[in-house]
Amino acid sequence: MAARIGAATRRAPLQILLAVVALLWLVPTIGLFLTSLMPPDLISAEGWWKIFSQPSLATFDNYRAVFDDQDLMTALWTTVQIAVGNTVLLVLVSAMAGYAFAWLPFPGRDPLFVVVIALLVVPLQTALIPIFSLYQTTGLFDTVLGLVLFHTAFGLPFGIFLMRNFFIGIPKDLLESARIDGASELTIFFRLVLPLGLPAIASLAIFQFLWTWNDLLVALTFGRETQPITVAVFTQLRQFGGNIELIAPASFISLAIPLAVFFAFQRYFAQGLLAGSVK
Amino acid sequence: MAEVAFEGVSKVYADGTRAVSEMALEVRDGEFVVLVGPSGCGKTTALRMVAGLEEISEGRLRIGERVVNHVPSRDRDIAMVFQSYALYPHLTVYDNIAFGLKLKKVAKDEIERRVERASRVLDLGGLLDRKPRALSGGQRQRVAMGRAIVREPQAFLMDEPLSNLDAKLRVQMRAEISRLQDDLGVTTLYVTHDQVEAMTMGDRVAVMRKGELQQVAPPQELYDRPVNLFVGGFIGSPAMNLLTARLEREGGWRAVLGDGVALTLDDEMVAARPGIAAYAGREVVLGIRPEDLEDAALADGAPEDRRLRGELRLRESLGSEVMAHVAVTARAAETGVERELGEHAGLNAIGGDGSGTAVLVGRLSPRTQAREGEQLELVVDTRALHIFDPQSGLGIYDANAGGAGT
Ligand SMILES: Nc1ncnc2c1ncn2[C@@H]1O[C@H](COP(=O)(O)OP(=O)(O)OP(=O)(O)O)[C@@H](O)[C@H]1O
Ligand SMILES: [Mg+2]
């Protein structure tokens, strides 16, 4: 007992330090949140820390204004479509390709996989201009589909790489056993490989979702009317430098959603799904 | 149910390895055949070709009336138990067992009935809702068995299904699998490198060496009439002692082992091996099983001309028996097969020290008083001797070829 208390006190300085670092890290987010709660006229006059001395100032009026703003709501919906759409598409294609690269023998498989890996080093920016002209001629410019396809395409090298390397770790016996049990390749994929690949799929999905949710560059390039929330907030910033009472809550909403998604999926990360299958 | 027939089946891997050569074997309907052999001899490869997991390079493979060379696994209607069990980790025991049936769109109540029966037979009752990770090794093994039996397939294939279990459980499961196979009457091909499993479980045992089938026979016949040196040395533990001897015929037959050391052969044994006539005055390989040796002090009245004398080098007491390593005046056979077999687990090296002595391993009664370093006299049961041709390695049985076919 005494020993345990001793150990705890010895660890205390470290824990305090960690808490301080974490708090410092959170300051901008907290600042943003508190700003979003302050009345507009006060924001420019006072700092957000004013709320600490006068908690009664806090209201959700700004949020109400955001939810009433048709443009911002449309933008939010567009973001959801782009982020969810491209994440689902990417995960599905990556998982299928990853399974094929891992377990289905076909001619030229290994060289092709090397090519896929090589594509990892192509920076997205180099493709902006060529794809721009392509989209203009094909009518994909300024559409949600165009943005979904672009994000998916640039997510694929990493997605396939991640999936293939995870799937290759599935014991061969499992797949063969399923084959003998009467499963087709498609059944094996959906009934065995996907459930077993959940940790990798969750990781890929979260990264892609966060990345595309926060994207500004691609959306600015390929959209005019099709504006995700990042572009909408950015536009607000340019048009009226002063309307922070819309920008702050909108930014906070834009930040809170991926955070919620992250926490919803994170429990799949560390699961040892393969335990008990062989040996 | 159906027979499984290899008709001149070979397997050459992409890198040129010839893992199975011209294999001819028919597992009859309802029969339990054990495929046994040292590591790397091609047992797993042969089994995987039946399962459809490995392409067949040459020959035909038949299941029932159907040649299945190009039939995919899922349409072969066979079940396989893997050494690793290969349970689906994300499914419960029930779903693991029912997996194959659901894929075949068997009616739900029929699935329930079959799983229920299998879990009763295999004693899995309380475990059906568990995931594999919450099972012990023995329970996982039984789930893997359950998955195979509910399918009611044409044939069972098992690849060393017991090798991950501890010794006691292995003995128990050995009996259980045998009983189950008897009850179900399903054609079974069982791979193992454990000869105890092979001898106790198989209706017939097929011995493989370097991709080639050596002999297929019921266990006792394999033990009594090994077709060649390899089978003789492989079956039996500890392994048969192999000595070089010269056969002499002076009225009766004698095997001369060394200066003034000879064994008189049993007349009946000789009569059963007409092929021996051609070897008068020639060298042969003489095989003496450890269990055919006994301490002379415990065998009153054994004839003088059936005894070997030597120093007791090592005495291993196992409680129920004593393994005696005795250096006798004789030459250990040098046929190349010993070295190959020496890599096989549980084999006592048959060795000499180059000075005209060979170390024999005898399996003596625990009542023996012999002590290490002392002289020990052994009685040889000459009725059970084995004689092989030193060049071809074939057992000498029938008159013409000096070989035995089975
Ligand atoms: N995919 C492969 N490519 C090339 N050679 C292979 C392959 N699989 C097996 N072999 C070779 O084929 C031979 C037979 O292998 P196999 O696995 O059938 O042996 P086994 O009798 O099952 O041995 P063990 O008792 O160790 O399991 C071995 O020499 C092995 O190295
Ligand atoms: Mg094997």
XYZ file of C-alpha atoms and ligand atoms in Angstrom:
717
model
C 0.000 0.000 0.000
C 2.648 2.449 1.078
C 4.764 1.355 -1.831
C 1.967 2.056 -4.222
C 1.444 5.561 -2.849
C 5.171 6.109 -3.115
C 5.113 5.045 -6.757
C 2.149 7.304 -7.434
C 3.852 10.364 -5.946
C 6.971 9.643 -7.932
C 4.915 9.528 -11.109
C 2.943 12.657 -10.220
C 5.331 15.245 -11.731
C 5.260 13.433 -15.045
C 1.493 13.281 -15.040
C 1.193 16.955 -14.238
C 3.561 17.764 -17.063
C 1.502 15.681 -19.485
C -1.686 17.372 -18.379
C -0.138 20.805 -18.944
C 1.071 19.857 -22.422
C -2.342 18.449 -23.321
C -4.012 21.618 -22.101
C -1.666 23.836 -24.104
C -2.398 21.726 -27.138
C -6.102 22.253 -26.640
C -5.942 26.027 -26.163
C -6.739 26.953 -29.808
C -9.689 24.579 -29.896
C -11.016 25.813 -26.589
C -10.493 29.373 -27.761
C -12.412 28.662 -30.931
C -15.253 27.080 -29.026
C -15.526 29.908 -26.508
C -15.344 32.514 -29.257
C -18.207 30.800 -30.999
C -20.278 31.262 -27.875
C -19.727 35.018 -27.524
C -22.028 37.733 -28.849
C -20.708 39.215 -32.110
C -20.119 42.748 -30.872
C -18.037 41.483 -27.996
C -15.745 39.270 -30.051
C -13.871 42.119 -31.631
C -13.772 44.126 -28.403
C -12.734 41.399 -25.965
C -10.710 38.199 -25.992
C -12.453 34.865 -25.637
C -11.066 34.478 -22.118
C -13.554 37.146 -21.102
C -16.029 34.292 -20.750
C -14.178 32.979 -17.746
C -14.923 36.118 -15.774
C -18.430 36.502 -17.184
C -19.888 33.056 -17.935
C -23.324 34.571 -18.476
C -22.109 35.951 -21.800
C -22.164 32.491 -23.382
C -25.057 31.805 -25.718
C -25.750 29.412 -28.557
C -27.199 32.198 -30.707
C -24.305 32.028 -33.138
C -24.954 28.334 -33.722
C -28.582 29.069 -34.389
C -27.469 31.599 -36.981
C -25.227 29.009 -38.636
C -27.984 26.423 -38.792
C -30.250 29.058 -40.335
C -27.652 29.966 -42.953
C -28.698 28.133 -46.081
C -25.315 28.408 -47.798
C -23.405 27.004 -44.886
C -25.844 24.131 -44.460
C -25.616 23.260 -48.143
C -21.853 23.331 -47.862
C -21.941 21.038 -44.850
C -24.132 18.570 -46.721
C -21.772 18.715 -49.709
C -18.851 17.943 -47.406
C -20.683 14.962 -45.971
C -21.375 13.638 -49.461
C -17.785 14.067 -50.580
C -16.181 12.684 -47.429
C -18.506 9.731 -46.939
C -18.739 8.957 -50.645
C -15.045 8.846 -51.335
C -14.265 7.021 -48.092
C -16.719 4.225 -48.824
C -15.577 3.936 -52.420
C -11.924 3.966 -51.442
C -12.315 1.331 -48.747
C -14.246 -0.979 -51.034
C -11.873 -0.705 -53.979
C -8.749 -0.847 -51.813
C -9.983 -3.902 -49.940
C -10.843 -5.763 -53.120
C -7.589 -4.839 -54.818
C -5.661 -5.570 -51.625
C -7.209 -9.024 -51.423
C -6.369 -9.726 -55.038
C -2.777 -8.563 -54.587
C -2.442 -10.618 -51.432
C -4.175 -13.866 -52.318
C -5.203 -14.250 -55.938
C -2.475 -15.354 -58.307
C -2.690 -13.518 -61.632
C -0.066 -12.745 -64.248
C 1.985 -9.646 -63.536
C 0.724 -9.334 -59.996
C 3.971 -8.425 -58.297
C 5.211 -5.881 -60.878
C 1.784 -4.289 -60.823
C 1.910 -4.012 -57.059
C 5.278 -2.273 -57.316
C 3.722 0.218 -59.723
C 0.925 0.876 -57.237
C 3.461 1.494 -54.492
C 5.422 3.794 -56.784
C 2.290 5.916 -57.225
C 2.503 6.747 -53.518
C 5.202 9.295 -54.298
C 3.189 11.233 -56.910
C 2.182 14.514 -55.268
C -1.447 15.393 -55.687
C -0.617 18.941 -56.772
C 0.986 17.799 -60.022
C -2.310 16.310 -61.125
C -4.468 19.364 -60.505
C -4.053 21.003 -63.921
C -4.356 17.857 -66.096
C -7.359 16.605 -64.179
C -8.883 20.061 -64.362
C -8.892 19.955 -68.156
C -10.090 16.372 -68.114
C -12.995 17.256 -65.831
C -13.965 20.217 -68.003
C -14.271 18.074 -71.098
C -16.058 15.220 -69.307
C -18.443 17.407 -67.381
C -17.176 16.273 -64.021
C -16.054 19.770 -63.144
C -17.968 21.313 -60.289
C -19.701 18.064 -59.295
C -19.609 16.052 -56.091
C -18.818 12.968 -58.153
C -15.748 14.638 -59.611
C -14.406 15.425 -56.154
C -15.227 11.937 -54.875
C -13.376 10.330 -57.780
C -10.341 12.564 -57.376
C -9.997 11.859 -53.671
C -10.542 8.148 -54.207
C -7.953 7.976 -56.939
C -5.316 9.636 -54.818
C -6.188 7.550 -51.797
C -5.880 4.265 -53.681
C -2.115 3.664 -53.652
C -1.956 3.973 -49.897
C -5.254 2.157 -49.421
C -4.248 -0.815 -51.531
C -0.843 -0.927 -49.900
C -2.350 -0.941 -46.413
C -5.031 -3.525 -47.203
C -2.733 -5.870 -49.055
C -0.218 -5.862 -46.238
C -2.905 -6.528 -43.696
C -4.606 -9.271 -45.667
C -1.350 -11.070 -46.344
C -1.239 -11.669 -42.602
C -4.462 -13.674 -42.627
C -3.455 -17.326 -42.260
C -3.628 -19.128 -45.580
C -5.306 -22.086 -43.914
C -8.352 -19.960 -43.142
C -8.955 -19.069 -46.762
C -8.300 -22.605 -47.931
C -10.584 -23.991 -45.295
C -13.342 -21.691 -46.496
C -12.696 -22.721 -50.076
C -13.086 -26.381 -49.118
C -16.196 -25.525 -47.125
C -17.702 -24.408 -50.413
C -17.052 -20.662 -50.458
C -16.518 -18.732 -53.685
C -13.903 -15.967 -53.835
C -16.630 -13.362 -53.398
C -18.045 -15.165 -50.360
C -14.569 -15.428 -48.892
C -14.073 -11.718 -49.445
C -17.303 -10.593 -47.826
C -17.694 -13.228 -45.119
C -14.091 -13.701 -44.089
C -11.658 -11.114 -45.381
C -13.724 -7.995 -44.701
C -14.657 -8.902 -41.119
C -11.094 -9.945 -40.371
C -9.748 -6.798 -42.008
C -11.835 -4.499 -39.822
C -8.900 -2.943 -37.932
C -7.140 -1.991 -41.159
C -10.375 -0.876 -42.775
C -11.228 1.326 -39.801
C -7.798 2.948 -39.918
C -7.972 3.618 -43.623
C -11.540 4.916 -43.381
C -10.698 7.371 -40.617
C -7.610 8.735 -42.273
C -9.331 9.201 -45.588
C -12.403 10.712 -43.968
C -10.389 13.256 -41.965
C -8.193 14.110 -44.908
C -11.006 14.717 -47.341
C -13.266 16.392 -44.803
C -10.598 19.013 -44.217
C -9.585 19.358 -47.858
C -9.538 22.873 -49.237
C -7.175 22.784 -52.200
C -8.892 20.116 -54.281
C -12.347 21.514 -53.580
C -11.239 25.006 -54.571
C -9.777 23.705 -57.818
C -12.620 21.519 -58.985
C -15.638 23.289 -57.554
C -17.377 26.566 -58.208
C -20.938 26.097 -57.014
C -20.090 22.803 -55.368
C -18.642 24.101 -52.128
C -17.742 22.008 -49.103
C -17.702 23.614 -45.671
C -14.016 24.453 -45.798
C -14.485 26.498 -48.947
C -17.640 28.117 -47.582
C -15.915 29.226 -44.386
C -12.948 30.406 -46.400
C -15.240 32.461 -48.616
C -16.892 34.045 -45.592
C -13.471 35.020 -44.400
C -12.667 36.783 -47.654
C -15.991 38.477 -48.151
C -16.478 40.049 -44.758
C -13.366 39.903 -42.678
C -15.492 40.721 -39.677
C -18.183 38.064 -39.439
C -16.307 35.884 -37.014
C -19.596 35.038 -35.297
C -20.395 32.758 -38.266
C -16.890 31.526 -38.948
C -16.176 30.405 -35.394
C -19.210 28.154 -34.858
C -19.053 26.862 -38.443
C -15.398 25.957 -37.978
C -16.172 24.298 -34.716
C -18.923 22.187 -36.278
C -16.602 21.292 -39.105
C -14.101 20.096 -36.520
C -16.491 18.286 -34.221
C -17.932 15.907 -36.810
C -14.684 14.164 -37.821
C -13.774 14.025 -34.150
C -17.003 12.158 -33.427
C -16.316 9.808 -36.342
C -12.835 9.165 -35.014
C -14.089 8.169 -31.596
C -16.787 5.991 -33.107
C -14.254 3.955 -35.084
C -11.218 3.953 -32.842
C -12.309 0.888 -30.877
C -11.659 -1.265 -33.946
C -8.037 -0.193 -34.199
C -6.277 -2.343 -31.708
C -8.479 -5.396 -31.820
C -6.654 -8.678 -32.254
C -9.274 -10.192 -34.491
C -7.224 -13.177 -35.526
C -6.747 -14.597 -32.050
C -7.833 -18.207 -31.756
C -8.026 -19.045 -35.415
C -4.893 -21.090 -35.814
C -2.959 -22.979 -33.150
C -19.236 -41.558 -49.595
C -16.793 -42.681 -52.175
C -13.342 -43.997 -52.796
C -10.439 -41.670 -53.439
C -7.994 -42.896 -56.052
C -4.604 -41.579 -57.073
C -3.821 -42.844 -60.542
C -0.188 -42.123 -61.315
C -0.426 -38.704 -59.700
C 2.649 -36.468 -59.612
C 3.274 -32.985 -58.351
C 6.047 -30.765 -59.622
C 6.173 -27.354 -57.977
C 6.954 -24.222 -59.944
C 10.548 -24.301 -58.734
C 11.022 -27.806 -60.098
C 10.650 -29.673 -56.803
C 9.148 -33.057 -57.496
C 7.158 -33.453 -54.293
C 5.041 -36.455 -55.310
C 5.981 -39.011 -57.958
C 3.660 -41.342 -59.818
C 1.559 -42.022 -56.795
C -0.868 -44.909 -57.115
C -3.161 -45.425 -54.159
C -6.790 -46.257 -53.746
C -8.548 -45.365 -50.536
C -11.583 -47.603 -50.614
C -15.064 -46.495 -49.740
C -15.242 -46.071 -45.972
C -11.619 -46.959 -45.436
C -9.201 -45.167 -43.108
C -5.814 -44.840 -44.779
C -2.906 -43.188 -43.024
C -0.190 -41.535 -45.061
C 3.056 -41.578 -43.142
C 6.665 -40.721 -43.820
C 9.512 -38.496 -42.711
C 9.284 -34.729 -42.935
C 9.264 -33.349 -46.454
C 8.332 -36.613 -48.163
C 5.250 -35.126 -49.819
C 2.399 -36.183 -47.549
C 0.852 -32.761 -47.264
C 1.268 -32.189 -50.973
C -0.586 -35.409 -51.752
C -3.414 -34.446 -49.423
C -3.674 -30.935 -50.801
C -4.023 -32.311 -54.294
C -7.052 -34.262 -53.148
C -8.420 -31.118 -51.529
C -7.952 -29.149 -54.723
C -5.579 -26.704 -53.073
C -2.685 -27.790 -55.239
C -2.772 -28.390 -58.959
C -2.086 -31.904 -60.168
C 0.897 -31.981 -62.518
C 0.478 -35.483 -63.929
C -1.926 -38.372 -63.580
C -5.555 -38.545 -62.579
C -7.257 -38.099 -59.251
C -10.601 -39.718 -58.816
C -13.218 -39.244 -56.103
C -15.927 -41.821 -56.640
C -16.646 -41.993 -60.347
C -15.515 -38.462 -60.974
C -12.059 -37.376 -62.134
C -11.508 -34.183 -60.182
C -8.219 -32.889 -61.593
C -9.899 -29.678 -62.699
C -12.758 -29.493 -60.228
C -12.357 -26.570 -57.783
C -12.167 -27.325 -54.061
C -15.628 -26.100 -53.306
C -17.198 -28.597 -55.701
C -15.246 -31.648 -54.583
C -17.481 -32.352 -51.604
C -14.687 -33.197 -49.216
C -13.880 -31.868 -45.764
C -10.448 -31.146 -44.416
C -9.101 -30.778 -40.896
C -5.995 -28.603 -40.840
C -3.064 -28.985 -38.506
C -3.703 -25.397 -37.434
C -7.479 -26.075 -37.184
C -8.110 -22.910 -39.227
C -11.187 -21.864 -37.272
C -12.882 -18.635 -38.342
C -11.893 -16.322 -35.481
C -14.787 -13.881 -35.827
C -17.477 -16.564 -35.722
C -18.839 -18.470 -32.771
C -18.321 -22.203 -32.468
C -21.842 -22.744 -33.761
C -21.269 -20.549 -36.802
C -17.895 -22.134 -37.433
C -19.480 -25.553 -37.590
C -22.461 -24.336 -39.588
C -20.415 -22.257 -42.064
C -20.200 -24.875 -44.798
C -23.848 -25.840 -44.445
C -25.036 -22.242 -44.706
C -23.019 -21.828 -47.896
C -24.710 -24.898 -49.298
C -28.076 -23.369 -48.425
C -29.065 -26.262 -46.199
C -32.372 -25.599 -44.443
C -32.055 -23.856 -41.104
C -33.607 -26.572 -38.965
C -31.486 -29.184 -40.704
C -28.369 -27.146 -39.890
C -29.472 -26.907 -36.289
C -30.079 -30.627 -36.118
C -26.674 -31.501 -37.545
C -24.735 -29.018 -35.433
C -26.570 -30.207 -32.360
C -25.700 -33.816 -33.103
C -22.069 -33.038 -33.879
C -21.705 -31.017 -30.688
C -23.145 -33.930 -28.735
C -20.797 -36.446 -30.334
C -17.805 -34.176 -29.789
C -18.838 -32.962 -26.363
C -19.015 -29.304 -27.396
C -22.408 -28.663 -25.825
C -21.690 -25.660 -23.622
C -19.270 -24.015 -26.011
C -21.426 -23.223 -29.011
C -21.660 -19.504 -28.242
C -17.953 -19.012 -27.685
C -15.409 -17.585 -30.066
C -12.411 -19.771 -30.916
C -10.033 -17.585 -28.909
C -11.850 -18.634 -25.748
C -11.253 -22.350 -26.352
C -8.469 -24.675 -25.310
C -6.384 -26.480 -27.898
C -8.310 -29.698 -27.524
C -11.638 -27.918 -27.839
C -10.475 -26.118 -30.974
C -9.448 -29.437 -32.396
C -12.922 -30.813 -31.745
C -14.574 -27.796 -33.333
C -12.452 -28.403 -36.424
C -13.635 -32.010 -36.420
C -17.220 -30.879 -35.975
C -16.938 -28.561 -38.941
C -15.853 -31.538 -41.030
C -18.442 -34.065 -39.901
C -21.568 -31.901 -40.247
C -20.783 -31.516 -43.925
C -21.312 -35.275 -44.396
C -18.766 -35.205 -47.209
C -17.521 -37.842 -49.628
C -14.213 -37.990 -47.815
C -12.318 -36.589 -44.857
C -8.816 -35.264 -45.263
C -6.735 -34.657 -42.172
C -3.262 -33.174 -42.042
C -1.592 -33.944 -38.729
C -4.674 -32.872 -36.816
C -3.287 -33.955 -33.454
C 0.238 -32.598 -33.597
C -0.575 -29.439 -31.656
C -2.039 -31.300 -28.705
C -0.210 -32.499 -25.629
C 0.601 -36.184 -25.365
C -2.335 -37.210 -23.219
C -4.933 -35.377 -25.239
C -3.423 -36.806 -28.380
C -3.986 -40.358 -27.172
C -7.569 -39.511 -26.291
C -8.348 -37.759 -29.583
C -6.676 -40.572 -31.490
C -9.206 -42.985 -30.098
C -12.041 -40.524 -30.630
C -11.246 -39.919 -34.271
C -10.961 -43.642 -34.901
C -14.306 -44.282 -33.268
C -15.938 -41.409 -35.100
C -14.640 -42.590 -38.427
C -15.913 -46.078 -37.680
C -19.360 -44.774 -36.796
C -19.659 -42.460 -39.767
C -17.969 -44.783 -42.212
C -16.515 -41.876 -44.167
C -13.554 -42.511 -46.439
C -10.605 -40.901 -44.693
C -7.090 -39.982 -45.727
C -5.038 -39.053 -42.702
C -1.541 -37.606 -42.794
C 0.877 -37.937 -39.925
C 4.541 -38.423 -39.245
C 3.760 -40.146 -35.980
C 3.975 -43.873 -36.535
C 1.987 -44.668 -33.423
C -0.927 -42.768 -34.929
C -0.354 -44.534 -38.202
C -0.292 -48.001 -36.693
C -3.213 -47.544 -34.315
C -5.625 -45.626 -36.509
C -5.243 -46.868 -40.032
C -7.059 -49.719 -41.717
C -4.109 -49.486 -44.028
C -0.939 -47.469 -43.815
C 0.835 -45.946 -46.792
C 4.515 -45.218 -46.261
C 6.053 -42.469 -48.378
C 9.658 -41.581 -49.003
C 10.837 -38.637 -51.074
C 7.550 -38.387 -52.917
C 7.334 -42.071 -53.688
C 4.945 -44.531 -52.150
C 6.914 -47.422 -50.656
C 4.293 -49.781 -49.327
C 0.584 -49.765 -48.621
C -0.545 -52.433 -46.192
C -2.408 -53.089 -42.966
C -0.312 -52.044 -39.937
C 0.644 -55.558 -38.836
C 1.749 -56.575 -42.297
C 3.835 -53.437 -42.573
C 5.548 -54.420 -39.354
C 5.975 -58.086 -40.207
C 6.841 -57.876 -43.881
C 8.380 -54.503 -44.681
C 8.906 -54.304 -48.401
C 12.314 -52.662 -48.075
C 14.911 -51.318 -45.689
C 13.253 -47.941 -45.538
C 9.895 -49.253 -44.396
C 11.587 -51.696 -42.041
C 13.566 -48.920 -40.451
C 10.743 -46.429 -40.388
C 8.074 -48.587 -38.807
C 8.815 -49.555 -35.240
C 10.221 -47.550 -32.364
C 12.996 -47.724 -31.457
C 13.968 -48.548 -35.003
C 15.107 -51.918 -36.268
C 18.826 -52.664 -35.829
C 20.437 -53.137 -39.219
C 23.580 -55.258 -39.492
C 25.627 -56.586 -42.362
C 25.732 -60.390 -42.341
C 26.841 -63.224 -44.606
C 24.365 -66.038 -45.111
C 25.740 -69.569 -45.002
C 24.012 -72.792 -45.673
C 25.307 -75.928 -43.935
C 22.240 -78.037 -43.521
C 20.475 -75.217 -41.738
C 21.033 -71.508 -42.396
C 23.365 -69.254 -40.465
C 23.947 -65.532 -40.562
C 27.592 -64.753 -39.851
C 27.966 -61.355 -38.231
C 31.656 -61.314 -37.458
C 34.599 -63.409 -36.319
C 33.054 -66.398 -34.655
C 29.739 -64.634 -34.208
C 26.769 -66.164 -35.971
C 23.067 -66.665 -35.554
C 21.295 -69.796 -36.657
C 18.223 -68.863 -38.657
C 14.876 -70.307 -37.740
C 13.773 -73.013 -40.184
C 10.238 -71.738 -40.462
C 11.417 -68.225 -41.120
C 13.626 -69.499 -43.907
C 10.828 -71.631 -45.315
C 8.604 -68.576 -45.501
C 11.256 -66.812 -47.564
C 12.078 -68.979 -50.553
C 13.969 -66.077 -52.073
C 16.743 -66.622 -49.558
C 18.090 -69.568 -51.558
C 19.778 -67.201 -53.996
C 21.738 -65.547 -51.197
C 23.731 -68.504 -49.902
C 27.289 -67.318 -49.320
C 26.341 -63.701 -50.004
C 26.063 -60.617 -47.879
C 22.700 -59.326 -46.795
C 21.348 -56.730 -44.399
C 19.957 -58.359 -41.301
C 17.229 -56.522 -39.431
C 16.671 -57.236 -35.747
C 13.881 -55.397 -33.989
C 14.723 -54.197 -30.463
C 11.708 -56.099 -29.110
C 13.146 -59.364 -30.474
C 16.133 -59.087 -28.169
C 16.051 -60.216 -24.549
C 18.471 -60.571 -21.664
C 19.689 -64.185 -21.786
C 19.601 -64.384 -18.003
C 15.842 -64.056 -18.205
C 15.382 -66.547 -21.039
C 16.300 -69.959 -19.718
C 16.977 -72.623 -22.243
C 17.377 -70.408 -25.256
C 19.658 -72.182 -27.695
C 23.331 -71.233 -27.630
C 23.422 -70.508 -31.337
C 20.954 -67.647 -31.077
C 22.861 -65.428 -28.715
C 24.945 -62.263 -29.003
C 27.404 -61.016 -26.421
C 28.644 -57.523 -25.795
C 29.271 -54.669 -23.411
C 26.239 -52.786 -22.132
C 27.055 -49.212 -23.121
C 23.856 -47.491 -22.035
C 20.840 -48.529 -20.049
C 17.668 -46.449 -20.369
C 15.052 -47.532 -17.908
C 11.515 -46.585 -18.919
C 9.793 -48.390 -16.083
C 7.879 -50.829 -18.222
C 10.967 -51.759 -20.190
C 14.675 -51.187 -20.427
C 16.398 -49.931 -23.550
C 19.809 -51.540 -23.647
C 22.505 -50.285 -25.995
C 24.894 -53.181 -26.420
C 28.131 -53.171 -28.423
C 28.394 -56.559 -30.136
C 30.924 -57.947 -32.582
C 29.257 -57.179 -35.895
C 29.199 -54.616 -38.687
C 26.473 -51.990 -38.817
C 24.903 -51.910 -42.255
C 25.845 -48.919 -44.367
C 23.092 -48.533 -46.890
C 22.409 -44.827 -46.858
C 18.901 -45.426 -45.626
C 19.964 -45.243 -41.986
C 21.126 -41.696 -42.369
C 17.846 -40.720 -43.979
C 15.941 -42.417 -41.213
C 18.249 -41.000 -38.595
C 16.691 -37.608 -39.187
C 13.392 -39.109 -38.209
C 12.493 -38.389 -34.611
C 12.734 -41.114 -32.028
C 15.252 -43.199 -33.864
C 18.261 -44.612 -32.092
C 21.348 -44.241 -34.152
C 22.659 -47.601 -35.131
C 26.298 -47.072 -34.859
C 29.572 -48.839 -34.527
C 32.889 -47.485 -33.413
C 34.720 -48.674 -36.477
C 36.548 -51.479 -34.693
C 34.292 -54.301 -35.743
C 31.587 -53.677 -33.207
C 28.049 -52.419 -33.757
C 25.745 -51.028 -31.089
C 22.423 -52.818 -30.955
C 19.397 -51.459 -29.170
C 17.443 -54.057 -27.262
C 14.112 -53.645 -25.586
C 14.524 -55.763 -22.485
C 12.309 -56.736 -19.628
C 12.592 -54.368 -16.651
C 13.660 -57.372 -14.557
C 17.039 -57.385 -16.227
C 19.924 -56.996 -13.785
C 22.448 -55.869 -16.374
C 24.501 -52.850 -15.494
C 26.343 -50.362 -17.658
C 29.904 -51.337 -18.447
C 29.295 -55.032 -17.843
C 29.077 -57.834 -20.376
C 25.564 -58.759 -21.364
C 24.289 -61.740 -23.270
C 21.293 -61.209 -25.530
C 18.952 -63.804 -26.943
C 17.692 -63.117 -30.469
C 14.249 -64.265 -31.503
C 15.377 -65.563 -34.881
C 11.828 -66.269 -36.026
C 11.307 -62.553 -36.394
C 14.486 -61.601 -38.252
C 14.273 -59.470 -41.377
C 16.525 -59.941 -44.345
C 17.166 -57.340 -47.037
C 19.185 -57.209 -50.208
C 22.098 -54.834 -49.549
C 22.091 -53.383 -53.079
C 18.425 -52.847 -53.811
C 17.343 -52.579 -50.186
C 14.374 -54.815 -50.946
C 13.168 -57.360 -48.433
C 13.961 -60.944 -49.371
C 10.750 -62.928 -49.446
C 9.683 -64.628 -52.653
C 11.752 -66.906 -54.814
C 12.398 -64.858 -57.936
C 13.094 -61.181 -57.465
C 14.126 -61.210 -53.846
C 11.490 -58.564 -53.239
C 8.012 -58.506 -51.905
C 5.079 -56.808 -53.453
C 1.968 -55.831 -51.611
N 4.901 -24.347 -52.611
C 5.996 -25.124 -52.743
N 6.934 -24.824 -53.668
C 8.023 -25.598 -53.810
N 8.296 -26.685 -53.097
C 7.399 -27.045 -52.155
C 6.217 -26.279 -51.924
N 5.515 -26.872 -50.926
C 6.235 -27.936 -50.554
N 7.369 -28.059 -51.283
C 8.376 -29.118 -51.187
O 7.768 -30.349 -51.478
C 8.254 -31.374 -50.626
C 7.104 -32.048 -49.906
O 6.505 -31.140 -49.025
P 5.294 -31.541 -48.095
O 4.827 -30.306 -47.400
O 4.294 -32.276 -48.893
O 5.987 -32.517 -47.049
P 5.342 -33.300 -45.817
O 5.525 -34.732 -46.088
O 3.975 -32.819 -45.555
O 6.312 -32.875 -44.645
P 5.973 -32.566 -43.117
O 5.881 -33.873 -42.421
O 7.179 -31.805 -42.670
O 4.726 -31.763 -43.077
C 9.249 -30.715 -49.702
O 10.533 -30.966 -50.197
C 8.923 -29.254 -49.790
O 10.070 -28.482 -49.619
Mg 3.042 -31.723 -43.945
